[in-house]
JSON list of C-alpha atoms in Angstrom, two decimals:
[
{"chain": "A", "resi": 1, "resn": "MET", "atom": "CA", "xyz": [38.05, 2.65, -52.24]},
{"chain": "A", "resi": 2, "resn": "GLN", "atom": "CA", "xyz": [40.94, 0.34, -51.55]},
{"chain": "A", "resi": 3, "resn": "GLN", "atom": "CA", "xyz": [41.60, -0.79, -48.04]},
{"chain": "A", "resi": 4, "resn": "PRO", "atom": "CA", "xyz": [45.06, 0.10, -46.48]},
{"chain": "A", "resi": 5, "resn": "GLU", "atom": "CA", "xyz": [46.10, -3.58, -46.51]},
{"chain": "A", "resi": 6, "resn": "ASP", "atom": "CA", "xyz": [45.49, -3.69, -50.28]},
{"chain": "A", "resi": 7, "resn": "LEU", "atom": "CA", "xyz": [47.56, -0.59, -50.74]},
{"chain": "A", "resi": 8, "resn": "ASP", "atom": "CA", "xyz": [50.41, -2.10, -48.74]},
{"chain": "A", "resi": 9, "resn": "ALA", "atom": "CA", "xyz": [50.44, -5.03, -51.22]},
{"chain": "A", "resi": 10, "resn": "THR", "atom": "CA", "xyz": [50.23, -2.57, -54.15]},
{"chain": "A", "resi": 11, "resn": "LEU", "atom": "CA", "xyz": [53.15, -0.66, -52.71]},
{"chain": "A", "resi": 12, "resn": "ARG", "atom": "CA", "xyz": [55.24, -3.72, -52.43]},
{"chain": "A", "resi": 13, "resn": "ALA", "atom": "CA", "xyz": [54.43, -4.71, -56.01]},
{"chain": "A", "resi": 14, "resn": "ALA", "atom": "CA", "xyz": [55.39, -1.28, -57.21]},
{"chain": "A", "resi": 15, "resn": "GLN", "atom": "CA", "xyz": [58.74, -1.48, -55.33]},
{"chain": "A", "resi": 16, "resn": "SER", "atom": "CA", "xyz": [59.31, -4.74, -57.21]},
{"chain": "A", "resi": 17, "resn": "GLY", "atom": "CA", "xyz": [58.93, -2.97, -60.53]},
{"chain": "A", "resi": 18, "resn": "GLY", "atom": "CA", "xyz": [55.18, -3.42, -61.15]},
{"chain": "A", "resi": 19, "resn": "GLU", "atom": "CA", "xyz": [54.13, -0.75, -63.59]},
{"chain": "A", "resi": 20, "resn": "GLU", "atom": "CA", "xyz": [50.41, -1.19, -62.99]},
{"chain": "A", "resi": 21, "resn": "ALA", "atom": "CA", "xyz": [50.92, -1.13, -59.28]},
{"chain": "A", "resi": 22, "resn": "PHE", "atom": "CA", "xyz": [52.82, 2.15, -59.53]},
{"chain": "A", "resi": 23, "resn": "ARG", "atom": "CA", "xyz": [50.06, 3.61, -61.72]},
{"chain": "A", "resi": 24, "resn": "LEU", "atom": "CA", "xyz": [47.62, 2.68, -58.97]},
{"chain": "A", "resi": 25, "resn": "LEU", "atom": "CA", "xyz": [49.69, 4.34, -56.25]},
{"chain": "A", "resi": 26, "resn": "TYR", "atom": "CA", "xyz": [49.79, 7.52, -58.46]},
{"chain": "A", "resi": 27, "resn": "ARG", "atom": "CA", "xyz": [46.05, 7.52, -59.03]},
{"chain": "A", "resi": 28, "resn": "VAL", "atom": "CA", "xyz": [45.35, 7.13, -55.33]},
{"chain": "A", "resi": 29, "resn": "GLN", "atom": "CA", "xyz": [47.95, 9.67, -53.98]},
{"chain": "A", "resi": 30, "resn": "GLN", "atom": "CA", "xyz": [48.16, 12.29, -56.68]},
{"chain": "A", "resi": 31, "resn": "PRO", "atom": "CA", "xyz": [44.92, 14.14, -55.99]},
{"chain": "A", "resi": 32, "resn": "ALA", "atom": "CA", "xyz": [45.85, 14.78, -52.37]},
{"chain": "A", "resi": 33, "resn": "LEU", "atom": "CA", "xyz": [49.39, 15.81, -53.24]},
{"chain": "A", "resi": 34, "resn": "LEU", "atom": "CA", "xyz": [48.10, 18.13, -55.89]},
{"chain": "A", "resi": 35, "resn": "ARG", "atom": "CA", "xyz": [45.77, 19.91, -53.53]},
{"chain": "A", "resi": 36, "resn": "TYR", "atom": "CA", "xyz": [48.51, 20.23, -50.93]},
{"chain": "A", "resi": 37, "resn": "LEU", "atom": "CA", "xyz": [50.91, 21.65, -53.51]},
{"chain": "A", "resi": 38, "resn": "ARG", "atom": "CA", "xyz": [48.31, 24.17, -54.72]},
{"chain": "A", "resi": 39, "resn": "VAL", "atom": "CA", "xyz": [48.31, 25.64, -51.24]},
{"chain": "A", "resi": 40, "resn": "LEU", "atom": "CA", "xyz": [52.10, 25.93, -51.35]},
{"chain": "A", "resi": 41, "resn": "VAL", "atom": "CA", "xyz": [52.88, 26.93, -54.96]},
{"chain": "A", "resi": 42, "resn": "GLY", "atom": "CA", "xyz": [49.59, 27.93, -56.53]},
{"chain": "A", "resi": 43, "resn": "ASP", "atom": "CA", "xyz": [49.48, 27.52, -60.32]},
{"chain": "A", "resi": 44, "resn": "ASP", "atom": "CA", "xyz": [52.80, 25.70, -60.34]},
{"chain": "A", "resi": 45, "resn": "ALA", "atom": "CA", "xyz": [51.35, 22.73, -58.53]},
{"chain": "A", "resi": 46, "resn": "GLU", "atom": "CA", "xyz": [51.15, 20.48, -61.52]},
{"chain": "A", "resi": 47, "resn": "ASP", "atom": "CA", "xyz": [54.77, 21.06, -62.48]},
{"chain": "A", "resi": 48, "resn": "VAL", "atom": "CA", "xyz": [56.05, 20.65, -58.93]},
{"chain": "A", "resi": 49, "resn": "ALA", "atom": "CA", "xyz": [53.93, 17.41, -58.62]},
{"chain": "A", "resi": 50, "resn": "SER", "atom": "CA", "xyz": [55.52, 16.07, -61.79]},
{"chain": "A", "resi": 51, "resn": "GLU", "atom": "CA", "xyz": [59.01, 16.67, -60.35]},
{"chain": "A", "resi": 52, "resn": "ALA", "atom": "CA", "xyz": [57.95, 15.08, -57.06]},
{"chain": "A", "resi": 53, "resn": "TRP", "atom": "CA", "xyz": [56.76, 11.94, -58.84]},
{"chain": "A", "resi": 54, "resn": "LEU", "atom": "CA", "xyz": [59.98, 11.65, -60.87]},
{"chain": "A", "resi": 55, "resn": "GLN", "atom": "CA", "xyz": [61.88, 11.53, -57.55]},
{"chain": "A", "resi": 56, "resn": "ILE", "atom": "CA", "xyz": [59.28, 9.12, -56.01]},
{"chain": "A", "resi": 57, "resn": "ALA", "atom": "CA", "xyz": [59.71, 6.78, -58.95]},
{"chain": "A", "resi": 58, "resn": "ARG", "atom": "CA", "xyz": [63.47, 6.97, -58.86]},
{"chain": "A", "resi": 59, "resn": "ASP", "atom": "CA", "xyz": [63.75, 6.29, -55.06]},
{"chain": "A", "resi": 60, "resn": "LEU", "atom": "CA", "xyz": [60.78, 4.01, -54.50]},
{"chain": "A", "resi": 61, "resn": "ALA", "atom": "CA", "xyz": [62.80, 0.75, -54.46]},
{"chain": "A", "resi": 62, "resn": "GLY", "atom": "CA", "xyz": [64.75, 2.15, -51.45]},
{"chain": "A", "resi": 63, "resn": "PHE", "atom": "CA", "xyz": [61.66, 3.22, -49.49]},
{"chain": "A", "resi": 64, "resn": "SER", "atom": "CA", "xyz": [60.98, 1.26, -46.34]},
{"chain": "A", "resi": 65, "resn": "GLY", "atom": "CA", "xyz": [57.48, 1.35, -44.83]},
{"chain": "A", "resi": 66, "resn": "ASP", "atom": "CA", "xyz": [53.77, 0.71, -45.29]},
{"chain": "A", "resi": 67, "resn": "TRP", "atom": "CA", "xyz": [51.08, 2.69, -47.00]},
{"chain": "A", "resi": 68, "resn": "ASP", "atom": "CA", "xyz": [50.77, 5.26, -44.25]},
{"chain": "A", "resi": 69, "resn": "GLY", "atom": "CA", "xyz": [54.56, 5.71, -44.34]},
{"chain": "A", "resi": 70, "resn": "PHE", "atom": "CA", "xyz": [54.35, 6.06, -48.12]},
{"chain": "A", "resi": 71, "resn": "ARG", "atom": "CA", "xyz": [51.79, 8.95, -47.79]},
{"chain": "A", "resi": 72, "resn": "GLY", "atom": "CA", "xyz": [54.18, 10.82, -45.44]},
{"chain": "A", "resi": 73, "resn": "TRP", "atom": "CA", "xyz": [57.20, 10.10, -47.59]},
{"chain": "A", "resi": 74, "resn": "THR", "atom": "CA", "xyz": [55.58, 11.36, -50.77]},
{"chain": "A", "resi": 75, "resn": "ALA", "atom": "CA", "xyz": [54.27, 14.53, -48.97]},
{"chain": "A", "resi": 76, "resn": "THR", "atom": "CA", "xyz": [57.81, 15.20, -47.72]},
{"chain": "A", "resi": 77, "resn": "ILE", "atom": "CA", "xyz": [59.19, 14.96, -51.20]},
{"chain": "A", "resi": 78, "resn": "ALA", "atom": "CA", "xyz": [56.41, 17.10, -52.65]},
{"chain": "A", "resi": 79, "resn": "ARG", "atom": "CA", "xyz": [57.09, 19.75, -49.91]},
{"chain": "A", "resi": 80, "resn": "HIS", "atom": "CA", "xyz": [60.83, 19.73, -50.64]},
{"chain": "A", "resi": 81, "resn": "ARG", "atom": "CA", "xyz": [60.25, 20.30, -54.38]},
{"chain": "A", "resi": 82, "resn": "ALA", "atom": "CA", "xyz": [57.72, 23.00, -53.61]},
{"chain": "A", "resi": 83, "resn": "MET", "atom": "CA", "xyz": [60.25, 24.84, -51.36]},
{"chain": "A", "resi": 84, "resn": "ASP", "atom": "CA", "xyz": [62.88, 24.51, -54.06]},
{"chain": "A", "resi": 85, "resn": "SER", "atom": "CA", "xyz": [60.41, 26.08, -56.55]},
{"chain": "A", "resi": 86, "resn": "LEU", "atom": "CA", "xyz": [59.55, 28.95, -54.23]},
{"chain": "A", "resi": 87, "resn": "ARG", "atom": "CA", "xyz": [63.19, 29.70, -53.58]},
{"chain": "A", "resi": 88, "resn": "ALA", "atom": "CA", "xyz": [64.02, 29.60, -57.27]},
{"chain": "A", "resi": 89, "resn": "GLN", "atom": "CA", "xyz": [61.22, 31.99, -58.07]},
{"chain": "A", "resi": 90, "resn": "ARG", "atom": "CA", "xyz": [61.72, 34.22, -54.99]},
{"chain": "A", "resi": 91, "resn": "ARG", "atom": "CA", "xyz": [58.04, 34.43, -54.24]},
{"chain": "A", "resi": 92, "resn": "ARG", "atom": "CA", "xyz": [55.62, 33.44, -51.53]},
{"chain": "A", "resi": 93, "resn": "PRO", "atom": "CA", "xyz": [52.74, 30.94, -52.05]},
{"chain": "A", "resi": 94, "resn": "VAL", "atom": "CA", "xyz": [49.64, 32.35, -53.60]},
{"chain": "A", "resi": 95, "resn": "ALA", "atom": "CA", "xyz": [46.01, 31.29, -53.84]},
{"chain": "A", "resi": 96, "resn": "THR", "atom": "CA", "xyz": [44.80, 30.24, -57.24]},
{"chain": "A", "resi": 97, "resn": "LEU", "atom": "CA", "xyz": [41.25, 31.39, -56.74]},
{"chain": "A", "resi": 98, "resn": "PRO", "atom": "CA", "xyz": [39.91, 34.64, -55.25]},
{"chain": "A", "resi": 99, "resn": "VAL", "atom": "CA", "xyz": [38.19, 34.28, -51.91]},
{"chain": "A", "resi": 100, "resn": "ASP", "atom": "CA", "xyz": [35.08, 35.90, -53.44]},
{"chain": "A", "resi": 101, "resn": "ALA", "atom": "CA", "xyz": [34.65, 32.72, -55.52]},
{"chain": "A", "resi": 102, "resn": "LEU", "atom": "CA", "xyz": [33.93, 30.65, -52.40]},
{"chain": "A", "resi": 103, "resn": "PRO", "atom": "CA", "xyz": [30.52, 29.30, -51.56]},
{"chain": "A", "resi": 104, "resn": "GLU", "atom": "CA", "xyz": [28.72, 30.77, -48.60]},
{"chain": "A", "resi": 105, "resn": "PRO", "atom": "CA", "xyz": [27.25, 27.80, -46.67]},
{"chain": "A", "resi": 106, "resn": "ARG", "atom": "CA", "xyz": [25.18, 28.46, -43.56]},
{"chain": "A", "resi": 107, "resn": "LEU", "atom": "CA", "xyz": [27.43, 27.63, -40.57]},
{"chain": "A", "resi": 108, "resn": "THR", "atom": "CA", "xyz": [27.11, 27.72, -36.90]},
{"chain": "A", "resi": 109, "resn": "THR", "atom": "CA", "xyz": [29.89, 28.82, -34.65]},
{"chain": "A", "resi": 110, "resn": "GLY", "atom": "CA", "xyz": [32.23, 26.52, -32.65]},
{"chain": "A", "resi": 111, "resn": "GLU", "atom": "CA", "xyz": [32.99, 22.87, -33.34]},
{"chain": "A", "resi": 112, "resn": "ASP", "atom": "CA", "xyz": [30.14, 22.41, -35.78]},
{"chain": "A", "resi": 113, "resn": "ALA", "atom": "CA", "xyz": [31.62, 25.08, -38.02]},
{"chain": "A", "resi": 114, "resn": "ALA", "atom": "CA", "xyz": [35.01, 23.45, -37.96]},
{"chain": "A", "resi": 115, "resn": "ASP", "atom": "CA", "xyz": [33.41, 20.16, -38.86]},
{"chain": "A", "resi": 116, "resn": "ARG", "atom": "CA", "xyz": [31.60, 21.81, -41.83]},
{"chain": "A", "resi": 117, "resn": "ALA", "atom": "CA", "xyz": [34.86, 23.41, -42.98]},
{"chain": "A", "resi": 118, "resn": "LEU", "atom": "CA", "xyz": [36.35, 19.85, -43.09]},
{"chain": "A", "resi": 119, "resn": "GLU", "atom": "CA", "xyz": [33.54, 18.80, -45.39]},
{"chain": "A", "resi": 120, "resn": "LEU", "atom": "CA", "xyz": [34.44, 21.55, -47.87]},
{"chain": "A", "resi": 121, "resn": "LEU", "atom": "CA", "xyz": [38.14, 20.66, -48.22]},
{"chain": "A", "resi": 122, "resn": "ASP", "atom": "CA", "xyz": [37.62, 18.66, -51.40]},
{"chain": "A", "resi": 123, "resn": "THR", "atom": "CA", "xyz": [36.64, 21.67, -53.41]},
{"chain": "A", "resi": 124, "resn": "GLU", "atom": "CA", "xyz": [39.06, 23.75, -55.43]},
{"chain": "A", "resi": 125, "resn": "ALA", "atom": "CA", "xyz": [37.57, 26.91, -53.80]},
{"chain": "A", "resi": 126, "resn": "ALA", "atom": "CA", "xyz": [38.25, 25.57, -50.32]},
{"chain": "A", "resi": 127, "resn": "VAL", "atom": "CA", "xyz": [41.87, 24.77, -51.30]},
{"chain": "A", "resi": 128, "resn": "ALA", "atom": "CA", "xyz": [42.18, 28.43, -52.42]},
{"chain": "A", "resi": 129, "resn": "LEU", "atom": "CA", "xyz": [40.86, 29.58, -49.10]},
{"chain": "A", "resi": 130, "resn": "ILE", "atom": "CA", "xyz": [43.25, 27.37, -47.13]},
{"chain": "A", "resi": 131, "resn": "ALA", "atom": "CA", "xyz": [46.06, 29.00, -49.12]},
{"chain": "A", "resi": 132, "resn": "THR", "atom": "CA", "xyz": [45.17, 32.33, -47.50]},
{"chain": "A", "resi": 133, "resn": "LEU", "atom": "CA", "xyz": [45.92, 30.96, -43.96]},
{"chain": "A", "resi": 134, "resn": "PRO", "atom": "CA", "xyz": [49.27, 31.40, -42.41]},
{"chain": "A", "resi": 135, "resn": "ARG", "atom": "CA", "xyz": [51.49, 28.74, -43.89]},
{"chain": "A", "resi": 136, "resn": "ASP", "atom": "CA", "xyz": [51.98, 26.70, -40.80]},
{"chain": "A", "resi": 137, "resn": "GLN", "atom": "CA", "xyz": [48.16, 26.45, -40.38]},
{"chain": "A", "resi": 138, "resn": "ALA", "atom": "CA", "xyz": [47.59, 25.78, -44.08]},
{"chain": "A", "resi": 139, "resn": "GLU", "atom": "CA", "xyz": [50.13, 22.95, -44.17]},
{"chain": "A", "resi": 140, "resn": "ALA", "atom": "CA", "xyz": [48.84, 21.38, -40.97]},
{"chain": "A", "resi": 141, "resn": "VAL", "atom": "CA", "xyz": [45.29, 21.31, -42.31]},
{"chain": "A", "resi": 142, "resn": "MET", "atom": "CA", "xyz": [46.27, 19.95, -45.71]},
{"chain": "A", "resi": 143, "resn": "LEU", "atom": "CA", "xyz": [48.67, 17.26, -44.34]},
{"chain": "A", "resi": 144, "resn": "ARG", "atom": "CA", "xyz": [46.29, 16.13, -41.64]},
{"chain": "A", "resi": 145, "resn": "VAL", "atom": "CA", "xyz": [42.96, 16.37, -43.32]},
{"chain": "A", "resi": 146, "resn": "VAL", "atom": "CA", "xyz": [43.56, 16.07, -47.08]},
{"chain": "A", "resi": 147, "resn": "ILE", "atom": "CA", "xyz": [46.53, 13.73, -47.16]},
{"chain": "A", "resi": 148, "resn": "GLY", "atom": "CA", "xyz": [45.43, 11.95, -43.91]},
{"chain": "A", "resi": 149, "resn": "LEU", "atom": "CA", "xyz": [48.55, 11.99, -41.82]},
{"chain": "A", "resi": 150, "resn": "ASP", "atom": "CA", "xyz": [48.54, 11.87, -38.05]},
{"chain": "A", "resi": 151, "resn": "ALA", "atom": "CA", "xyz": [49.98, 14.70, -36.01]},
{"chain": "A", "resi": 152, "resn": "LYS", "atom": "CA", "xyz": [53.29, 12.86, -35.42]},
{"chain": "A", "resi": 153, "resn": "ALA", "atom": "CA", "xyz": [53.96, 12.19, -39.12]},
{"chain": "A", "resi": 154, "resn": "THR", "atom": "CA", "xyz": [52.86, 15.75, -40.08]},
{"chain": "A", "resi": 155, "resn": "GLY", "atom": "CA", "xyz": [55.23, 17.08, -37.43]},
{"chain": "A", "resi": 156, "resn": "ARG", "atom": "CA", "xyz": [58.15, 15.16, -38.99]},
{"chain": "A", "resi": 157, "resn": "ILE", "atom": "CA", "xyz": [57.45, 16.76, -42.31]},
{"chain": "A", "resi": 158, "resn": "LEU", "atom": "CA", "xyz": [57.09, 20.26, -40.93]},
{"chain": "A", "resi": 159, "resn": "GLY", "atom": "CA", "xyz": [59.84, 19.98, -38.31]},
{"chain": "A", "resi": 160, "resn": "LYS", "atom": "CA", "xyz": [57.40, 20.58, -35.48]},
{"chain": "A", "resi": 161, "resn": "ARG", "atom": "CA", "xyz": [56.17, 18.72, -32.41]},
{"chain": "A", "resi": 162, "resn": "ALA", "atom": "CA", "xyz": [52.84, 16.87, -32.66]},
{"chain": "A", "resi": 163, "resn": "GLY", "atom": "CA", "xyz": [51.21, 19.27, -30.15]},
{"chain": "A", "resi": 164, "resn": "ALA", "atom": "CA", "xyz": [52.17, 22.25, -32.28]},
{"chain": "A", "resi": 165, "resn": "VAL", "atom": "CA", "xyz": [50.80, 20.57, -35.33]},
{"chain": "A", "resi": 166, "resn": "ARG", "atom": "CA", "xyz": [47.47, 19.87, -33.63]},
{"chain": "A", "resi": 167, "resn": "THR", "atom": "CA", "xyz": [47.22, 23.50, -32.52]},
{"chain": "A", "resi": 168, "resn": "ALA", "atom": "CA", "xyz": [48.05, 24.88, -35.94]},
{"chain": "A", "resi": 169, "resn": "ALA", "atom": "CA", "xyz": [45.49, 22.60, -37.58]},
{"chain": "A", "resi": 170, "resn": "TYR", "atom": "CA", "xyz": [42.82, 23.55, -34.99]},
{"chain": "A", "resi": 171, "resn": "ARG", "atom": "CA", "xyz": [43.48, 27.26, -35.49]},
{"chain": "A", "resi": 172, "resn": "GLY", "atom": "CA", "xyz": [43.34, 26.82, -39.25]},
{"chain": "A", "resi": 173, "resn": "LEU", "atom": "CA", "xyz": [40.07, 25.03, -39.18]},
{"chain": "A", "resi": 174, "resn": "ARG", "atom": "CA", "xyz": [38.53, 27.60, -36.80]},
{"chain": "A", "resi": 175, "resn": "THR", "atom": "CA", "xyz": [39.68, 30.38, -39.11]},
{"chain": "A", "resi": 176, "resn": "LEU", "atom": "CA", "xyz": [38.21, 28.59, -42.14]},
{"chain": "A", "resi": 177, "resn": "ALA", "atom": "CA", "xyz": [34.96, 28.18, -40.29]},
{"chain": "A", "resi": 178, "resn": "GLU", "atom": "CA", "xyz": [34.77, 31.86, -39.38]},
{"chain": "A", "resi": 179, "resn": "ARG", "atom": "CA", "xyz": [35.53, 32.93, -42.99]},
{"chain": "A", "resi": 180, "resn": "LEU", "atom": "CA", "xyz": [33.00, 30.57, -44.39]},
{"chain": "A", "resi": 181, "resn": "ALA", "atom": "CA", "xyz": [30.18, 31.69, -42.07]},
{"chain": "A", "resi": 182, "resn": "PRO", "atom": "CA", "xyz": [28.00, 34.27, -43.80]},
{"chain": "A", "resi": 183, "resn": "ALA", "atom": "CA", "xyz": [27.73, 37.55, -42.05]},
{"chain": "A", "resi": 184, "resn": "ALA", "atom": "CA", "xyz": [24.37, 38.02, -40.26]},
{"chain": "A", "resi": 185, "resn": "ARG", "atom": "CA", "xyz": [22.10, 40.09, -42.42]},
{"chain": "A", "resi": 186, "resn": "PRO", "atom": "CA", "xyz": [19.35, 42.24, -40.81]},
{"chain": "A", "resi": 187, "resn": "ALA", "atom": "CA", "xyz": [15.78, 41.35, -41.81]},
{"chain": "A", "resi": 188, "resn": "PRO", "atom": "CA", "xyz": [14.46, 43.67, -44.56]},
{"chain": "A", "resi": 189, "resn": "ARG", "atom": "CA", "xyz": [12.11, 46.45, -43.31]},
{"chain": "A", "resi": 190, "resn": "VAL", "atom": "CA", "xyz": [8.72, 46.62, -44.90]},
{"chain": "A", "resi": 191, "resn": "THR", "atom": "CA", "xyz": [7.66, 50.18, -45.55]},
{"chain": "A", "resi": 192, "resn": "HIS", "atom": "CA", "xyz": [4.10, 51.39, -46.14]},
{"chain": "A", "resi": 193, "resn": "SER", "atom": "CA", "xyz": [5.03, 52.26, -49.73]},
{"chain": "A", "resi": 194, "resn": "ALA", "atom": "CA", "xyz": [6.17, 48.65, -50.36]},
{"chain": "A", "resi": 195, "resn": "THR", "atom": "CA", "xyz": [2.99, 47.08, -48.87]},
{"chain": "A", "resi": 196, "resn": "PRO", "atom": "CA", "xyz": [0.82, 47.34, -52.03]},
{"chain": "A", "resi": 197, "resn": "ALA", "atom": "CA", "xyz": [3.47, 45.69, -54.22]},
{"chain": "A", "resi": 198, "resn": "LEU", "atom": "CA", "xyz": [3.91, 42.87, -51.64]},
{"chain": "A", "resi": 199, "resn": "ARG", "atom": "CA", "xyz": [0.11, 42.41, -51.62]},
{"chain": "A", "resi": 200, "resn": "GLN", "atom": "CA", "xyz": [0.18, 41.99, -55.41]},
{"chain": "A", "resi": 201, "resn": "VAL", "atom": "CA", "xyz": [2.71, 39.30, -55.26]},
{"chain": "A", "resi": 202, "resn": "ARG", "atom": "CA", "xyz": [0.76, 37.36, -52.77]}
]
């Protein structure tokens, strides 16, 4: 994985017209943007991402900032294109996968569960589950955890204060943890009629 200082240099090279540098920026940033867009627009994520990258390529020379700023800038563009798409189609964001398709890892409650939920965010099923959260929570989780923005940068994108972003992300992660935790199942009762069969298995 490239270090931030390397990506800063790559960004400058891309702004100077370096095609290979721009391709590298795309390869690094596209997966996170695509996961974010899947939460916002579901199956239209690929199309919206393409529109976003067209604008990014067009406006890159005028961008001012480092790699961290670039991540926030591209996320802002992607979000604007997603909102345009939603308005045009007059529909709300949808999940691309049913919640039933999600894995059922063993989780504890509290902070450990939230940490475990973070580990699952790379999977398509987890992205689908995030899409079922209230949108403010879903966007806060995706922007902070998947794209890697801090609370202040996320707040600028969402038009919220950093404290509100932290609260939304925390609530979203706790909800994910609760939904991922398997329901407690009672231990099976062994009846007298089942005992012979069990003995045969042993």
